[in-house]
Amino acid sequence: DIQMTQSPSTLSAYVGDRVTITCRASQTFSSWLAWYQQKGGEAPKLLIYKASILETGVPSRFSGSGSGTDFTLTISSLQPDDVATYYCQQYDTYSWTFGQGTRVEIK
Amino acid sequence: EVQLVESGGGLVQPGGSLRLSCEASGFTFSYYRMNWVRQAPGKGLEWVANIKQDGNERYYVDSVKGRFSISRDNAKNLLFLQMNSLRDEDTGIYYCVLRGVSKPTWGQGTLVTVS
């Protein structure tokens, strides 16, 4: 199975800051990589798919990049509404795997 | 619009059984692999099972092998998860997830409590 290592586990930043979350895979795969935002009690919300494609309706301050084993989610200007937990997911193989999650807070 | 609606969750005693259903609409169900993903309280996301379009290939996470069975009824656009020999650690929200051509699409989930 492909293992996904996500970092950091917690991130605290000011409103307006640029923040970056990384996900490293244990082996190369073909960019079927998604990023999700999850707020308390809700289902995960798709932000980015195929590593860099912004889901319809998601604010443009979110962006994804990367290939091979290293992937990044960037929030260009952190907003109060972005307080949530973020997960990466590979969906290249039949047995999907997720990162451990990154909790994003406002300073 | 793609819609996935899970049902069948509830409270069950350890060792008991439960059958989850997922009703799909807004796409040609028989064309796509389907998945179940779960989330224990306060924990991360864990993929549980995957089924091929015709139902002839199924994959499971090691912790549920021999206890859970994924199946589908393409004529009725339904996905199922039969859960037997349930354990405390199976408690969580279970999501039905479509593996679309380019992206996953999730249902809202159904809560399973083993206690």
mmCIF file of C-alpha atoms in Angstrom:
data_model
loop_
_atom_site.group_PDB
_atom_site.id
_atom_site.type_symbol
_atom_site.label_atom_id
_atom_site.label_comp_id
_atom_site.label_asym_id
_atom_site.label_seq_id
_atom_site.Cartn_x
_atom_site.Cartn_y
_atom_site.Cartn_z
ATOM 1 C CA ASP A 1 0.000 0.000 0.000
ATOM 2 C CA ILE A 2 1.045 3.590 -0.605
ATOM 3 C CA GLN A 3 1.612 5.363 2.719
ATOM 4 C CA MET A 4 0.866 9.099 2.876
ATOM 5 C CA THR A 5 2.799 11.210 5.387
ATOM 6 C CA GLN A 6 1.244 14.623 5.940
ATOM 7 C CA SER A 7 2.850 17.552 7.743
ATOM 8 C CA PRO A 8 2.551 19.498 9.888
ATOM 9 C CA SER A 9 -0.066 17.929 12.164
ATOM 10 C CA THR A 10 -1.059 21.372 13.465
ATOM 11 C CA LEU A 11 -0.559 24.780 11.939
ATOM 12 C CA SER A 12 -1.258 28.165 13.533
ATOM 13 C CA ALA A 13 -1.027 31.323 11.417
ATOM 14 C CA TYR A 14 -2.373 34.871 11.141
ATOM 15 C CA VAL A 15 -5.203 35.946 8.912
ATOM 16 C CA GLY A 16 -3.669 36.847 5.552
ATOM 17 C CA ASP A 17 -0.685 34.518 5.908
ATOM 18 C CA ARG A 18 0.345 32.087 3.209
ATOM 19 C CA VAL A 19 0.227 28.555 4.565
ATOM 20 C CA THR A 20 1.477 25.298 3.111
ATOM 21 C CA ILE A 21 0.647 21.693 3.937
ATOM 22 C CA THR A 22 2.704 18.869 2.478
ATOM 23 C CA CYS A 23 2.003 15.237 1.751
ATOM 24 C CA ARG A 24 4.721 12.719 0.927
ATOM 25 C CA ALA A 25 3.972 9.315 -0.536
ATOM 26 C CA SER A 26 5.982 6.163 0.164
ATOM 27 C CA GLN A 27 6.190 5.487 -3.586
ATOM 28 C CA THR A 28 5.579 7.299 -6.825
ATOM 29 C CA PHE A 29 2.061 7.327 -8.223
ATOM 30 C CA SER A 30 0.319 9.055 -11.094
ATOM 31 C CA SER A 31 -1.043 12.237 -9.448
ATOM 32 C CA TRP A 32 -4.464 10.909 -8.451
ATOM 33 C CA LEU A 33 -4.160 13.023 -5.331
ATOM 34 C CA ALA A 34 -6.970 14.889 -3.610
ATOM 35 C CA TRP A 35 -7.083 17.470 -0.831
ATOM 36 C CA TYR A 36 -10.057 17.816 1.521
ATOM 37 C CA GLN A 37 -11.241 20.284 4.111
ATOM 38 C CA GLN A 38 -13.249 18.968 7.038
ATOM 39 C CA LYS A 39 -15.071 21.027 9.624
ATOM 40 C CA GLY A 40 -16.530 19.540 12.808
ATOM 41 C CA GLY A 41 -19.321 17.037 12.205
ATOM 42 C CA GLU A 42 -19.331 17.473 8.435
ATOM 43 C CA ALA A 43 -18.320 15.207 5.576
ATOM 44 C CA PRO A 44 -14.966 15.978 3.962
ATOM 45 C CA LYS A 45 -15.210 18.674 1.302
ATOM 46 C CA LEU A 46 -13.167 18.202 -1.875
ATOM 47 C CA LEU A 47 -10.858 21.153 -2.556
ATOM 48 C CA ILE A 48 -8.339 19.864 -5.104
ATOM 49 C CA TYR A 49 -8.246 16.753 -7.283
ATOM 50 C CA LYS A 50 -5.674 15.263 -9.631
ATOM 51 C CA ALA A 51 -3.081 17.097 -7.542
ATOM 52 C CA SER A 52 -3.754 20.580 -8.908
ATOM 53 C CA ILE A 53 -7.306 20.973 -10.240
ATOM 54 C CA LEU A 54 -9.476 23.279 -8.166
ATOM 55 C CA GLU A 55 -12.925 21.861 -7.483
ATOM 56 C CA THR A 56 -15.809 24.008 -8.715
ATOM 57 C CA GLY A 57 -16.881 26.597 -6.171
ATOM 58 C CA VAL A 58 -13.711 26.411 -4.068
ATOM 59 C CA PRO A 59 -12.053 29.819 -3.476
ATOM 60 C CA SER A 60 -9.035 30.525 -5.629
ATOM 61 C CA ARG A 61 -6.828 31.094 -2.584
ATOM 62 C CA PHE A 62 -6.545 27.307 -2.427
ATOM 63 C CA SER A 63 -4.100 25.643 -4.794
ATOM 64 C CA GLY A 64 -2.412 22.276 -5.153
ATOM 65 C CA SER A 65 0.846 21.233 -6.713
ATOM 66 C CA GLY A 66 3.294 18.374 -6.910
ATOM 67 C CA SER A 67 3.933 15.076 -8.603
ATOM 68 C CA GLY A 68 5.660 11.775 -8.013
ATOM 69 C CA THR A 69 5.856 11.485 -4.242
ATOM 70 C CA ASP A 70 5.632 15.101 -3.044
ATOM 71 C CA PHE A 71 2.447 17.166 -3.020
ATOM 72 C CA THR A 72 1.484 20.509 -1.531
ATOM 73 C CA LEU A 73 -1.701 22.347 -0.596
ATOM 74 C CA THR A 74 -1.306 26.116 -0.345
ATOM 75 C CA ILE A 75 -3.695 28.689 1.059
ATOM 76 C CA SER A 76 -2.457 31.988 -0.340
ATOM 77 C CA SER A 77 -4.160 34.222 2.236
ATOM 78 C CA LEU A 78 -5.546 32.461 5.295
ATOM 79 C CA GLN A 79 -9.113 33.426 6.218
ATOM 80 C CA PRO A 80 -11.091 32.762 9.416
ATOM 81 C CA ASP A 81 -13.388 30.423 7.455
ATOM 82 C CA ASP A 82 -10.374 28.205 6.674
ATOM 83 C CA VAL A 83 -10.159 26.927 10.248
ATOM 84 C CA ALA A 84 -10.564 23.189 9.717
ATOM 85 C CA THR A 85 -8.686 19.924 9.380
ATOM 86 C CA TYR A 86 -7.169 19.163 5.973
ATOM 87 C CA TYR A 87 -6.430 15.727 4.529
ATOM 88 C CA CYS A 88 -4.592 14.479 1.484
ATOM 89 C CA GLN A 89 -5.656 11.247 -0.222
ATOM 90 C CA GLN A 90 -4.202 9.093 -2.957
ATOM 91 C CA TYR A 91 -6.832 7.411 -5.117
ATOM 92 C CA ASP A 92 -4.475 5.882 -7.645
ATOM 93 C CA THR A 93 -4.679 2.330 -6.300
ATOM 94 C CA TYR A 94 -7.710 0.261 -5.311
ATOM 95 C CA SER A 95 -6.746 0.627 -1.645
ATOM 96 C CA TRP A 96 -6.935 4.341 -1.021
ATOM 97 C CA THR A 97 -4.818 5.952 1.681
ATOM 98 C CA PHE A 98 -5.064 9.243 3.528
ATOM 99 C CA GLY A 99 -2.672 11.542 5.288
ATOM 100 C CA GLN A 100 -3.030 11.867 9.046
ATOM 101 C CA GLY A 101 -4.577 15.334 8.774
ATOM 102 C CA THR A 102 -3.466 18.908 9.461
ATOM 103 C CA ARG A 103 -5.402 21.058 11.885
ATOM 104 C CA VAL A 104 -5.293 24.717 10.824
ATOM 105 C CA GLU A 105 -5.888 27.418 13.445
ATOM 106 C CA ILE A 106 -5.852 31.206 13.500
ATOM 107 C CA LYS A 107 -3.357 32.996 15.765
ATOM 108 C CA GLU B 1 -25.985 16.136 -10.020
ATOM 109 C CA VAL B 2 -24.263 13.189 -8.368
ATOM 110 C CA GLN B 3 -25.921 12.161 -5.103
ATOM 111 C CA LEU B 4 -24.922 9.432 -2.663
ATOM 112 C CA VAL B 5 -27.210 8.800 0.296
ATOM 113 C CA GLU B 6 -26.129 6.341 2.984
ATOM 114 C CA SER B 7 -28.465 4.604 5.392
ATOM 115 C CA GLY B 8 -28.540 1.682 7.777
ATOM 116 C CA GLY B 9 -26.313 2.967 10.558
ATOM 117 C CA GLY B 10 -27.236 2.660 14.197
ATOM 118 C CA LEU B 11 -26.342 1.236 17.590
ATOM 119 C CA VAL B 12 -25.267 -2.402 17.722
ATOM 120 C CA GLN B 13 -23.656 -4.570 20.382
ATOM 121 C CA PRO B 14 -20.153 -5.991 19.956
ATOM 122 C CA GLY B 15 -20.337 -9.166 17.896
ATOM 123 C CA GLY B 16 -23.463 -7.978 16.139
ATOM 124 C CA SER B 17 -24.169 -7.238 12.491
ATOM 125 C CA LEU B 18 -25.311 -4.268 10.454
ATOM 126 C CA ARG B 19 -25.918 -3.692 6.750
ATOM 127 C CA LEU B 20 -25.245 -0.275 5.298
ATOM 128 C CA SER B 21 -26.768 0.909 2.032
ATOM 129 C CA CYS B 22 -25.874 3.716 -0.329
ATOM 130 C CA GLU B 23 -28.385 4.940 -2.902
ATOM 131 C CA ALA B 24 -26.700 6.511 -5.929
ATOM 132 C CA SER B 25 -28.192 8.925 -8.443
ATOM 133 C CA GLY B 26 -27.115 11.446 -11.048
ATOM 134 C CA PHE B 27 -24.635 9.171 -12.836
ATOM 135 C CA THR B 28 -24.450 5.771 -14.496
ATOM 136 C CA PHE B 29 -23.779 3.690 -11.397
ATOM 137 C CA SER B 30 -22.710 0.549 -13.220
ATOM 138 C CA TYR B 31 -19.812 2.376 -14.911
ATOM 139 C CA TYR B 32 -17.851 3.150 -11.756
ATOM 140 C CA ARG B 33 -15.945 1.514 -8.933
ATOM 141 C CA MET B 34 -17.395 2.338 -5.519
ATOM 142 C CA ASN B 35 -15.851 2.587 -2.068
ATOM 143 C CA TRP B 36 -16.625 2.766 1.624
ATOM 144 C CA VAL B 37 -14.510 5.046 3.821
ATOM 145 C CA ARG B 38 -14.911 5.459 7.588
ATOM 146 C CA GLN B 39 -13.918 7.876 10.298
ATOM 147 C CA ALA B 40 -13.745 6.966 13.963
ATOM 148 C CA PRO B 41 -14.704 9.708 16.454
ATOM 149 C CA GLY B 42 -11.965 12.328 16.598
ATOM 150 C CA LYS B 43 -9.760 10.366 14.200
ATOM 151 C CA GLY B 44 -8.707 10.518 10.563
ATOM 152 C CA LEU B 45 -10.137 8.966 7.433
ATOM 153 C CA GLU B 46 -9.694 5.269 6.672
ATOM 154 C CA TRP B 47 -10.551 3.502 3.431
ATOM 155 C CA VAL B 48 -12.555 0.318 4.124
ATOM 156 C CA ALA B 49 -13.509 -1.424 0.883
ATOM 157 C CA ASN B 50 -13.682 -1.111 -2.898
ATOM 158 C CA ILE B 51 -15.777 -2.939 -5.510
ATOM 159 C CA LYS B 52 -15.348 -3.154 -9.257
ATOM 160 C CA GLN B 53 -18.106 -2.066 -11.628
ATOM 161 C CA ASP B 54 -19.439 -5.612 -12.183
ATOM 162 C CA GLY B 55 -18.908 -6.674 -8.564
ATOM 163 C CA ASN B 56 -16.324 -9.314 -9.471
ATOM 164 C CA GLU B 57 -13.350 -7.677 -7.743
ATOM 165 C CA ARG B 58 -13.431 -6.556 -4.139
ATOM 166 C CA TYR B 59 -10.704 -5.185 -1.889
ATOM 167 C CA TYR B 60 -10.673 -4.604 1.853
ATOM 168 C CA VAL B 61 -8.502 -2.996 4.496
ATOM 169 C CA ASP B 62 -6.840 -5.726 6.566
ATOM 170 C CA SER B 63 -8.763 -4.883 9.759
ATOM 171 C CA VAL B 64 -12.140 -5.831 8.222
ATOM 172 C CA LYS B 65 -11.178 -8.806 6.037
ATOM 173 C CA GLY B 66 -13.358 -11.805 6.825
ATOM 174 C CA ARG B 67 -15.898 -9.657 8.692
ATOM 175 C CA PHE B 68 -17.148 -7.084 6.164
ATOM 176 C CA SER B 69 -18.476 -7.673 2.663
ATOM 177 C CA ILE B 70 -19.023 -5.023 -0.009
ATOM 178 C CA SER B 71 -21.596 -5.640 -2.734
ATOM 179 C CA ARG B 72 -23.708 -3.763 -5.239
ATOM 180 C CA ASP B 73 -26.982 -3.961 -7.165
ATOM 181 C CA ASN B 74 -26.457 -2.153 -10.461
ATOM 182 C CA ALA B 75 -30.105 -2.532 -11.454
ATOM 183 C CA LYS B 76 -31.176 -0.546 -8.380
ATOM 184 C CA ASN B 77 -28.152 1.778 -8.133
ATOM 185 C CA LEU B 78 -27.354 0.516 -4.659
ATOM 186 C CA LEU B 79 -24.080 -0.123 -2.839
ATOM 187 C CA PHE B 80 -23.961 -2.211 0.340
ATOM 188 C CA LEU B 81 -21.616 -2.959 3.207
ATOM 189 C CA GLN B 82 -22.460 -6.031 5.265
ATOM 190 C CA MET B 83 -20.682 -5.755 8.602
ATOM 191 C CA ASN B 84 -20.460 -8.836 10.836
ATOM 192 C CA SER B 85 -18.640 -9.561 14.104
ATOM 193 C CA LEU B 86 -18.588 -5.854 14.868
ATOM 194 C CA ARG B 87 -16.033 -4.504 17.330
ATOM 195 C CA ASP B 88 -15.827 -1.327 19.387
ATOM 196 C CA GLU B 89 -13.157 -0.022 17.003
ATOM 197 C CA ASP B 90 -15.618 -0.211 14.075
ATOM 198 C CA THR B 91 -17.510 2.723 15.581
ATOM 199 C CA GLY B 92 -17.570 5.744 13.311
ATOM 200 C CA ILE B 93 -19.147 7.494 10.371
ATOM 201 C CA TYR B 94 -19.217 5.403 7.197
ATOM 202 C CA TYR B 95 -19.109 7.224 3.871
ATOM 203 C CA CYS B 96 -20.034 5.921 0.437
ATOM 204 C CA VAL B 97 -17.551 7.315 -2.114
ATOM 205 C CA LEU B 98 -17.665 7.263 -5.901
ATOM 206 C CA ARG B 99 -14.369 6.924 -7.746
ATOM 207 C CA GLY B 100 -15.287 9.096 -10.696
ATOM 208 C CA VAL B 101 -13.340 9.531 -13.909
ATOM 209 C CA SER B 102 -11.144 12.213 -12.374
ATOM 210 C CA LYS B 103 -12.244 12.780 -8.779
ATOM 211 C CA PRO B 104 -13.929 11.175 -5.772
ATOM 212 C CA THR B 105 -17.435 12.190 -4.711
ATOM 213 C CA TRP B 106 -18.672 11.554 -1.152
ATOM 214 C CA GLY B 107 -21.996 11.005 0.518
ATOM 215 C CA GLN B 108 -22.880 12.589 3.850
ATOM 216 C CA GLY B 109 -22.251 9.438 5.855
ATOM 217 C CA THR B 110 -24.097 7.209 8.291
ATOM 218 C CA LEU B 111 -23.109 6.715 11.930
ATOM 219 C CA VAL B 112 -22.330 3.260 13.272
ATOM 220 C CA THR B 113 -21.948 2.861 17.027
ATOM 221 C CA VAL B 114 -20.732 -0.442 18.458
ATOM 222 C CA SER B 115 -21.315 -0.517 22.193
#
